[in-house]
Amino acid sequence: MFDSFVIVDWSAASQPKTGRDSIWICAVDRDGVERLVENPQTRHSAKNLLRELLSDAMARGERVLLGFDFPFGYPAGFAQRLGLNHAPPWRAVWDEIAARLKDAENNSNDRFTVAAEFNRRVSNRAFPFWGCPVRFTDDFLGPKHHNGHAADGLAEKRLIDRWMVGAQPCWKLAYTGSVGSQSLTGIPVVRALRDDPRWAQRARIWPFETGLAVPDAAQIVFAEVWPSWWRGDIRGDYGPPNDKAQVRTVARIFASADGTGALPMWFVGDPDLTAEQRRVVETEEAWTLGVIRARQRAAPAPTPTLPRLRGRGAPCVNRADETLPRKRGREDRRASGGPGGAEIASRVRKYSYLRDPEAIYRASFAAIRAEADLPRFPAVQRSLALRLAHAAGDVAILDDLVSSRGAVQAGRRALAAGMPILVDAEMVAAGI
């Protein structure tokens, strides 16, 4: 079907960024041979790189599949709630986002402002978008989940998001696993690439412009993908970071599926969708390429039951032995005549966690220094940034770190003078 496969791991970072949680692009040919692996610092650079890829492919007469790892659509009814009735719902939303989002060449953007304005138009309150740094909080956008979907009628997740265990809602703009900001900053890029006059007549957005069907008429096909769908197949040696490993692995997965003849069925989606579900998918919500059946969350593991040691009057197994790993679907060992105590002891799972506090700090700080690009901060702020990322367990929060002039020095003077430190509930009580 295709001569080239391009997988893009997107980022909504507010400044140039490489490494973890940044943009990664991998292109392979039909045999899975890599043509490039790039880590552009900005969305502007990524768009230009993708344009060059497409231009070269068109010159060679190739068919190209491009997969982006963010939602292409929103839950049904969003366009109508925004008052957009002049085009197919998906296209109306894409046009509106592209018209309103300001995304500079240095990655600075106003996605939170755009989300707040959409909330105002949809509900006149902080719904449905949520999740933002405190400085962007206002009457129409909040940092926490609003819990308003049940009463409002606009769904929290698209149909496809309910099909995929672990998929995040497109309304969530920040925090672990969020994809909302990626959609707001990524949709205008895909729209611009699709509408490039050099190939606009030969490009299609799946499934919006093709239906849930094989896009035979298109030379360039843009699709939504979710690398975590293949999380068990991601090759760690293709990284680090994991973002790089994902695009390299998934690009090869698509090339392999095309080679074995499995890829056409992926474009059909779940064949058991109802006519109404197909209509919603094809006009508003989109679908994730590669998902042909719902993946249900596994049933909880049964509570492990420990056997008694064999022999008359033998005591119960000590509580200390309850570190046995759980086995899903395994029948109760007590009923089946489980193993003896020696065998139980041999199965106790051993872990090698770091326990020395200093060793934990050293390992954490080393990982942060490798991934967080600390030199971007003034020297006086770097130790603070390092410890913030350590405390949060996430270097991505540093993308939103700002401080006023002299703030770090003032904080150090206050600590040296024995000033009180407000934490958690005390901060709330103090209005911080």
Short mmCIF file of C-alpha atoms in Angstrom, two decimals:
data_model
loop_
_atom_site.label_atom_id
_atom_site.label_comp_id
_atom_site.label_asym_id
_atom_site.label_seq_id
_atom_site.Cartn_x
_atom_site.Cartn_y
_atom_site.Cartn_z
CA MET A 1 0.00 0.00 0.00
CA PHE A 2 2.69 2.51 1.02
CA ASP A 3 6.31 3.17 0.15
CA SER A 4 7.15 5.17 3.26
CA PHE A 5 5.92 5.35 6.86
CA VAL A 6 6.45 8.39 9.07
CA ILE A 7 5.62 8.32 12.78
CA VAL A 8 5.62 11.56 14.78
CA ASP A 9 5.73 11.87 18.57
CA TRP A 10 4.44 15.40 19.17
CA SER A 11 5.12 17.92 21.94
CA ALA A 12 3.41 21.09 23.15
CA ALA A 13 6.54 22.40 24.90
CA SER A 14 6.57 26.18 25.30
CA GLN A 15 10.24 26.58 24.41
CA PRO A 16 12.76 24.77 22.19
CA LYS A 17 13.30 21.28 23.55
CA THR A 18 15.05 18.05 22.64
CA GLY A 19 15.36 14.68 24.33
CA ARG A 20 12.59 13.30 26.49
CA ASP A 21 9.05 14.68 26.02
CA SER A 22 9.98 16.50 22.83
CA ILE A 23 9.21 15.94 19.15
CA TRP A 24 10.61 12.77 17.59
CA ILE A 25 10.16 11.78 13.95
CA CYS A 26 11.06 8.46 12.35
CA ALA A 27 10.66 7.56 8.68
CA VAL A 28 11.14 4.06 7.28
CA ASP A 29 10.69 2.55 3.83
CA ARG A 30 8.38 -0.34 2.98
CA ASP A 31 10.98 -2.81 4.24
CA GLY A 32 11.28 -1.07 7.60
CA VAL A 33 14.70 0.39 6.80
CA GLU A 34 15.17 3.75 8.50
CA ARG A 35 15.46 6.81 6.32
CA LEU A 36 15.74 9.24 9.21
CA VAL A 37 15.32 9.69 12.93
CA GLU A 38 15.11 13.35 13.92
CA ASN A 39 14.50 15.30 17.13
CA PRO A 40 13.57 18.85 16.00
CA GLN A 41 13.68 21.46 18.74
CA THR A 42 10.46 23.24 17.75
CA ARG A 43 7.13 22.57 16.10
CA HIS A 44 8.08 25.03 13.36
CA SER A 45 11.21 23.00 12.58
CA ALA A 46 9.21 19.78 12.67
CA LYS A 47 6.66 21.14 10.20
CA ASN A 48 9.42 22.19 7.80
CA LEU A 49 11.09 18.79 8.10
CA LEU A 50 7.82 17.00 7.36
CA ARG A 51 7.24 19.24 4.36
CA GLU A 52 10.66 18.28 3.01
CA LEU A 53 9.90 14.60 3.56
CA LEU A 54 6.62 14.88 1.68
CA SER A 55 8.16 16.93 -1.12
CA ASP A 56 10.88 14.32 -1.64
CA ALA A 57 8.33 11.50 -1.54
CA MET A 58 6.13 13.21 -4.11
CA ALA A 59 9.14 13.71 -6.38
CA ARG A 60 9.79 9.96 -6.20
CA GLY A 61 6.14 9.13 -6.82
CA GLU A 62 5.79 7.39 -3.45
CA ARG A 63 2.75 6.81 -1.27
CA VAL A 64 3.26 7.97 2.30
CA LEU A 65 1.47 7.23 5.57
CA LEU A 66 2.05 9.75 8.37
CA GLY A 67 0.96 8.90 11.91
CA PHE A 68 0.75 11.52 14.68
CA ASP A 69 0.39 10.57 18.33
CA PHE A 70 -2.40 12.95 19.34
CA PRO A 71 -6.19 12.93 18.95
CA PHE A 72 -7.47 14.23 15.61
CA GLY A 73 -10.98 14.81 16.95
CA TYR A 74 -13.07 15.70 19.99
CA PRO A 75 -16.13 14.04 21.54
CA ALA A 76 -19.31 14.39 19.49
CA GLY A 77 -21.09 17.70 19.90
CA PHE A 78 -18.03 19.88 20.49
CA ALA A 79 -18.28 21.72 17.18
CA GLN A 80 -21.97 22.43 17.71
CA ARG A 81 -21.33 23.71 21.23
CA LEU A 82 -18.73 26.08 19.79
CA GLY A 83 -21.33 27.38 17.34
CA LEU A 84 -19.48 25.98 14.33
CA ASN A 85 -21.98 24.91 11.69
CA HIS A 86 -20.33 26.00 8.44
CA ALA A 87 -18.39 22.82 7.62
CA PRO A 88 -18.15 19.16 8.59
CA PRO A 89 -17.72 19.19 12.38
CA TRP A 90 -14.14 17.94 12.37
CA ARG A 91 -13.03 20.49 9.77
CA ALA A 92 -14.84 23.33 11.50
CA VAL A 93 -12.97 22.56 14.72
CA TRP A 94 -9.64 22.25 12.90
CA ASP A 95 -10.17 25.59 11.17
CA GLU A 96 -11.15 27.28 14.43
CA ILE A 97 -8.11 25.99 16.31
CA ALA A 98 -5.77 27.01 13.48
CA ALA A 99 -7.34 30.48 13.30
CA ARG A 100 -6.99 31.14 17.03
CA LEU A 101 -3.77 29.45 18.13
CA LYS A 102 -0.63 31.59 18.11
CA ASP A 103 2.40 29.31 18.01
CA ALA A 104 5.70 31.14 17.47
CA GLU A 105 8.85 29.77 15.90
CA ASN A 106 10.43 29.53 19.36
CA ASN A 107 7.54 27.31 20.59
CA SER A 108 5.89 30.01 22.72
CA ASN A 109 2.14 29.61 22.30
CA ASP A 110 -1.21 30.58 23.78
CA ARG A 111 -2.89 27.17 23.95
CA PHE A 112 -4.24 27.77 27.47
CA THR A 113 -5.80 31.06 26.37
CA VAL A 114 -7.41 29.31 23.41
CA ALA A 115 -8.74 26.52 25.65
CA ALA A 116 -10.18 29.07 28.09
CA GLU A 117 -11.95 30.86 25.24
CA PHE A 118 -13.38 27.57 23.97
CA ASN A 119 -14.63 26.83 27.50
CA ARG A 120 -16.31 30.21 27.65
CA ARG A 121 -18.12 29.55 24.39
CA VAL A 122 -19.09 25.98 25.26
CA SER A 123 -20.25 26.41 28.86
CA ASN A 124 -19.42 29.92 30.11
CA ARG A 125 -17.33 28.27 32.83
CA ALA A 126 -14.18 26.14 33.22
CA PHE A 127 -15.50 23.22 31.14
CA PRO A 128 -14.63 20.99 29.26
CA PHE A 129 -10.88 21.79 29.00
CA TRP A 130 -8.85 21.59 32.20
CA GLY A 131 -5.29 21.35 33.47
CA CYS A 132 -2.91 24.31 33.44
CA PRO A 133 -0.16 26.06 35.39
CA VAL A 134 -1.51 28.30 38.14
CA ARG A 135 -0.67 31.50 36.27
CA PHE A 136 -3.09 30.55 33.48
CA THR A 137 -6.00 29.89 35.84
CA ASP A 138 -9.05 32.10 35.37
CA ASP A 139 -12.85 31.87 35.39
CA PHE A 140 -12.79 29.71 32.25
CA LEU A 141 -9.86 27.36 32.84
CA GLY A 142 -8.77 25.59 35.99
CA PRO A 143 -5.85 23.40 37.03
CA LYS A 144 -8.05 20.57 38.31
CA HIS A 145 -10.66 18.28 36.79
CA HIS A 146 -14.07 19.94 36.86
CA ASN A 147 -16.11 16.70 37.09
CA GLY A 148 -18.73 18.26 34.88
CA HIS A 149 -19.26 15.73 32.10
CA ALA A 150 -22.09 13.75 33.70
CA ALA A 151 -24.24 16.84 34.19
CA ASP A 152 -23.26 18.70 31.03
CA GLY A 153 -23.76 16.05 28.36
CA LEU A 154 -20.48 16.56 26.52
CA ALA A 155 -18.57 13.29 26.92
CA GLU A 156 -15.21 13.13 28.64
CA LYS A 157 -13.78 10.66 26.15
CA ARG A 158 -14.26 9.82 22.51
CA LEU A 159 -15.46 6.36 21.56
CA ILE A 160 -11.93 5.32 20.57
CA ASP A 161 -10.54 6.53 23.91
CA ARG A 162 -12.93 4.20 25.68
CA TRP A 163 -11.77 1.38 23.39
CA MET A 164 -8.12 1.84 24.42
CA VAL A 165 -7.22 1.16 28.05
CA GLY A 166 -5.13 4.04 29.38
CA ALA A 167 -6.00 6.60 26.71
CA GLN A 168 -6.31 10.12 28.11
CA PRO A 169 -9.16 12.57 27.37
CA CYS A 170 -8.41 15.29 24.84
CA TRP A 171 -9.71 17.92 27.31
CA LYS A 172 -6.77 17.29 29.67
CA LEU A 173 -4.13 19.89 28.85
CA ALA A 174 -1.45 19.15 31.43
CA TYR A 175 0.06 16.58 33.77
CA THR A 176 1.06 12.95 33.28
CA GLY A 177 -0.17 11.38 30.06
CA SER A 178 -2.03 14.48 28.88
CA VAL A 179 -2.70 14.84 25.14
CA GLY A 180 -4.94 17.91 25.02
CA SER A 181 -2.14 20.41 24.49
CA GLN A 182 -0.61 18.20 21.81
CA SER A 183 -3.89 18.26 19.90
CA LEU A 184 -4.26 22.04 20.14
CA THR A 185 -0.72 22.60 18.86
CA GLY A 186 -0.58 19.63 16.49
CA ILE A 187 -3.86 19.89 14.59
CA PRO A 188 -2.87 23.20 12.91
CA VAL A 189 0.35 21.56 11.69
CA VAL A 190 -1.40 18.53 10.20
CA ARG A 191 -3.98 20.87 8.65
CA ALA A 192 -1.23 22.96 7.03
CA LEU A 193 0.57 19.88 5.72
CA ARG A 194 -2.63 18.40 4.33
CA ASP A 195 -3.59 21.68 2.61
CA ASP A 196 -0.18 22.37 1.07
CA PRO A 197 -1.05 23.28 -2.55
CA ARG A 198 1.74 21.08 -3.91
CA TRP A 199 -0.17 17.93 -2.96
CA ALA A 200 -3.53 18.99 -1.50
CA GLN A 201 -5.45 17.12 -4.21
CA ARG A 202 -3.62 13.90 -3.37
CA ALA A 203 -3.68 14.12 0.44
CA ARG A 204 -6.38 12.83 2.79
CA ILE A 205 -7.08 12.77 6.52
CA TRP A 206 -8.15 9.31 7.71
CA PRO A 207 -10.95 8.63 8.55
CA PHE A 208 -12.48 12.10 8.09
CA GLU A 209 -11.90 12.29 4.33
CA THR A 210 -11.74 8.59 3.55
CA GLY A 211 -14.27 7.00 5.84
CA LEU A 212 -13.34 3.91 7.82
CA ALA A 213 -11.98 2.29 4.70
CA VAL A 214 -8.77 1.72 2.79
CA PRO A 215 -7.70 5.12 1.35
CA ASP A 216 -6.97 3.84 -2.14
CA ALA A 217 -7.27 7.22 -3.85
CA ALA A 218 -4.79 9.08 -1.63
CA GLN A 219 -1.05 9.37 -2.17
CA ILE A 220 -0.53 10.97 1.26
CA VAL A 221 -2.54 9.75 4.24
CA PHE A 222 -2.52 11.42 7.66
CA ALA A 223 -3.74 9.34 10.59
CA GLU A 224 -3.90 9.39 14.37
CA VAL A 225 -1.79 6.74 16.08
CA TRP A 226 -1.17 5.79 19.71
CA PRO A 227 2.24 4.15 20.24
CA SER A 228 1.17 2.86 23.65
CA TRP A 229 -1.24 0.52 21.87
CA TRP A 230 1.90 -1.52 21.14
CA ARG A 231 3.54 -0.83 24.49
CA GLY A 232 4.57 -4.46 24.89
CA ASP A 233 6.43 -4.38 21.57
CA ILE A 234 8.40 -1.16 22.06
CA ARG A 235 12.12 -1.92 21.82
CA GLY A 236 14.05 -0.30 24.61
CA ASP A 237 17.29 -0.48 22.62
CA TYR A 238 15.75 1.91 20.07
CA GLY A 239 16.00 4.67 22.70
CA PRO A 240 16.65 6.39 24.95
CA PRO A 241 14.47 8.26 25.45
CA ASN A 242 11.30 6.21 25.24
CA ASP A 243 9.78 8.69 22.76
CA LYS A 244 12.53 7.82 20.30
CA ALA A 245 12.09 4.10 20.91
CA GLN A 246 8.35 4.41 20.27
CA VAL A 247 8.55 6.15 16.90
CA ARG A 248 11.27 3.80 15.66
CA THR A 249 9.34 0.72 16.76
CA VAL A 250 5.91 1.81 15.56
CA ALA A 251 7.19 2.90 12.14
CA ARG A 252 8.50 -0.63 11.65
CA ILE A 253 5.26 -2.15 12.96
CA PHE A 254 3.30 -0.32 10.26
CA ALA A 255 5.78 -1.30 7.55
CA SER A 256 5.57 -4.92 8.68
CA ALA A 257 1.76 -4.86 8.74
CA ASP A 258 1.75 -3.53 5.20
CA GLY A 259 4.16 -6.23 4.09
CA THR A 260 2.09 -9.04 5.60
CA GLY A 261 -1.21 -7.71 4.25
CA ALA A 262 -2.64 -6.80 7.67
CA LEU A 263 -2.63 -3.03 7.19
CA PRO A 264 -5.79 -2.71 5.06
CA MET A 265 -7.91 -4.10 7.89
CA TRP A 266 -6.49 -1.50 10.25
CA PHE A 267 -8.09 1.23 8.16
CA VAL A 268 -11.52 -0.38 8.65
CA GLY A 269 -11.36 0.07 12.42
CA ASP A 270 -13.64 -2.10 14.51
CA PRO A 271 -16.00 -3.87 12.07
CA ASP A 272 -18.62 -4.19 14.82
CA LEU A 273 -19.21 -0.44 15.10
CA THR A 274 -22.84 0.54 14.59
CA ALA A 275 -23.86 2.83 11.76
CA GLU A 276 -24.25 5.72 14.21
CA GLN A 277 -20.86 5.06 15.77
CA ARG A 278 -19.26 5.04 12.33
CA ARG A 279 -20.93 8.35 11.50
CA VAL A 280 -19.60 9.97 14.67
CA VAL A 281 -16.10 8.58 14.08
CA GLU A 282 -16.00 9.71 10.45
CA THR A 283 -17.35 13.22 11.01
CA GLU A 284 -16.28 14.30 14.51
CA GLU A 285 -14.24 12.03 16.74
CA ALA A 286 -11.72 10.23 14.48
CA TRP A 287 -10.23 6.81 15.19
CA THR A 288 -6.78 5.48 16.06
CA LEU A 289 -5.14 3.55 13.24
CA GLY A 290 -4.36 -0.01 14.25
CA VAL A 291 -7.23 -0.46 16.71
CA ILE A 292 -9.67 -3.04 15.36
CA ARG A 293 -11.06 -4.36 18.63
CA ALA A 294 -11.69 -2.81 22.03
CA ARG A 295 -9.00 -3.66 24.53
CA GLN A 296 -10.76 -4.16 27.84
CA ARG A 297 -9.06 -3.57 31.15
CA ALA A 298 -7.96 -6.87 32.62
CA ALA A 299 -10.01 -8.22 35.50
CA PRO A 300 -8.47 -7.62 38.92
CA ALA A 301 -6.23 -10.40 40.13
CA PRO A 302 -7.81 -12.63 42.77
CA THR A 303 -6.63 -12.16 46.32
CA PRO A 304 -3.80 -14.69 46.79
CA THR A 305 -4.63 -17.54 49.16
CA LEU A 306 -1.70 -19.09 50.95
CA PRO A 307 -1.64 -22.86 51.58
CA ARG A 308 -0.89 -24.59 54.84
CA LEU A 309 2.31 -26.52 55.07
CA ARG A 310 1.82 -30.22 54.51
CA GLY A 311 1.63 -32.63 57.38
CA ARG A 312 -0.63 -33.10 60.39
CA GLY A 313 -0.69 -30.12 62.70
CA ALA A 314 1.56 -28.05 60.46
CA PRO A 315 1.23 -24.32 61.14
CA CYS A 316 0.00 -21.77 58.61
CA VAL A 317 2.54 -20.04 56.43
CA ASN A 318 4.00 -17.03 58.20
CA ARG A 319 2.73 -13.56 57.21
CA ALA A 320 6.25 -12.80 56.07
CA ASP A 321 5.73 -15.19 53.16
CA GLU A 322 2.89 -13.10 51.69
CA THR A 323 5.26 -11.54 49.21
CA LEU A 324 4.29 -14.21 46.69
CA PRO A 325 3.56 -12.66 43.28
CA ARG A 326 -0.06 -12.70 42.20
CA LYS A 327 -0.91 -14.99 39.35
CA ARG A 328 -3.87 -13.97 37.21
CA GLY A 329 -6.36 -16.75 36.63
CA ARG A 330 -4.48 -19.25 38.82
CA GLU A 331 -6.77 -21.42 40.91
CA ASP A 332 -6.59 -21.26 44.65
CA ARG A 333 -3.54 -23.25 45.66
CA ARG A 334 -5.28 -24.33 48.83
CA ALA A 335 -7.93 -26.10 46.78
CA SER A 336 -5.44 -27.64 44.40
CA GLY A 337 -2.91 -28.82 46.97
CA GLY A 338 -0.34 -26.08 46.64
CA PRO A 339 3.41 -26.26 47.02
CA GLY A 340 5.23 -26.81 50.26
CA GLY A 341 6.94 -24.17 52.33
CA ALA A 342 10.36 -24.66 50.77
CA GLU A 343 8.94 -24.18 47.29
CA ILE A 344 7.00 -21.13 48.46
CA ALA A 345 10.14 -19.59 49.87
CA SER A 346 11.93 -20.15 46.56
CA ARG A 347 9.22 -18.22 44.74
CA VAL A 348 9.35 -15.11 46.91
CA ARG A 349 9.99 -12.22 44.54
CA LYS A 350 13.24 -10.38 45.16
CA TYR A 351 13.63 -6.67 44.43
CA SER A 352 16.77 -4.57 44.33
CA TYR A 353 15.50 -1.10 45.18
CA LEU A 354 17.88 1.65 46.14
CA ARG A 355 17.50 2.12 49.87
CA ASP A 356 20.32 4.48 50.73
CA PRO A 357 18.96 8.08 50.64
CA GLU A 358 22.17 9.48 49.22
CA ALA A 359 22.21 6.85 46.47
CA ILE A 360 18.61 7.70 45.59
CA TYR A 361 19.46 11.38 45.29
CA ARG A 362 22.54 10.66 43.16
CA ALA A 363 20.61 8.44 40.75
CA SER A 364 17.69 10.85 40.49
CA PHE A 365 19.86 13.92 39.99
CA ALA A 366 21.93 12.15 37.34
CA ALA A 367 18.79 11.20 35.39
CA ILE A 368 17.43 14.75 35.62
CA ARG A 369 20.71 16.31 34.48
CA ALA A 370 20.73 13.96 31.49
CA GLU A 371 17.17 14.79 30.41
CA ALA A 372 16.20 18.25 31.64
CA ASP A 373 18.60 20.60 29.81
CA LEU A 374 19.39 22.50 33.02
CA PRO A 375 21.82 24.93 31.31
CA ARG A 376 18.78 26.73 29.84
CA PHE A 377 18.20 28.18 33.33
CA PRO A 378 20.32 30.91 34.92
CA ALA A 379 23.03 29.37 37.08
CA VAL A 380 21.38 30.56 40.27
CA GLN A 381 18.17 28.67 39.39
CA ARG A 382 19.62 25.32 38.35
CA SER A 383 19.79 23.69 41.76
CA LEU A 384 16.20 24.77 42.41
CA ALA A 385 15.07 23.36 39.06
CA LEU A 386 16.92 20.13 39.79
CA ARG A 387 15.17 19.63 43.12
CA LEU A 388 11.75 20.58 41.73
CA ALA A 389 12.03 17.92 39.05
CA HIS A 390 13.26 15.42 41.65
CA ALA A 391 10.35 16.13 43.99
CA ALA A 392 7.78 15.91 41.19
CA GLY A 393 9.35 12.89 39.53
CA ASP A 394 8.84 14.59 36.17
CA VAL A 395 11.28 16.81 34.26
CA ALA A 396 8.42 18.08 32.07
CA ILE A 397 7.28 20.49 34.79
CA LEU A 398 10.43 22.51 34.19
CA ASP A 399 9.00 23.66 30.86
CA ASP A 400 6.65 25.88 32.85
CA LEU A 401 9.17 27.10 35.42
CA VAL A 402 9.41 30.89 35.63
CA SER A 403 10.61 33.17 38.40
CA SER A 404 10.88 36.87 39.06
CA ARG A 405 14.24 38.58 39.29
CA GLY A 406 15.97 37.86 42.57
CA ALA A 407 13.40 35.29 43.70
CA VAL A 408 15.94 32.53 44.36
CA GLN A 409 18.25 34.81 46.31
CA ALA A 410 15.34 36.17 48.34
CA GLY A 411 14.23 32.64 49.17
CA ARG A 412 17.68 31.67 50.34
CA ARG A 413 17.92 34.76 52.55
CA ALA A 414 14.55 33.95 54.08
CA LEU A 415 15.60 30.38 54.85
CA ALA A 416 18.87 31.58 56.36
CA ALA A 417 16.90 33.95 58.59
CA GLY A 418 14.72 31.11 59.87
CA MET A 419 11.52 32.21 58.18
CA PRO A 420 8.67 29.62 58.26
CA ILE A 421 8.12 27.30 55.32
CA LEU A 422 4.49 26.88 54.27
CA VAL A 423 3.61 23.53 52.73
CA ASP A 424 0.49 21.76 51.46
CA ALA A 425 -2.53 22.73 53.58
CA GLU A 426 -0.67 25.68 55.09
CA MET A 427 -0.19 27.13 51.61
CA VAL A 428 -3.89 26.78 50.88
CA ALA A 429 -4.79 28.45 54.17
CA ALA A 430 -2.41 31.29 53.37
CA GLY A 431 -3.99 31.80 49.96
CA ILE A 432 -0.94 30.69 48.00
#
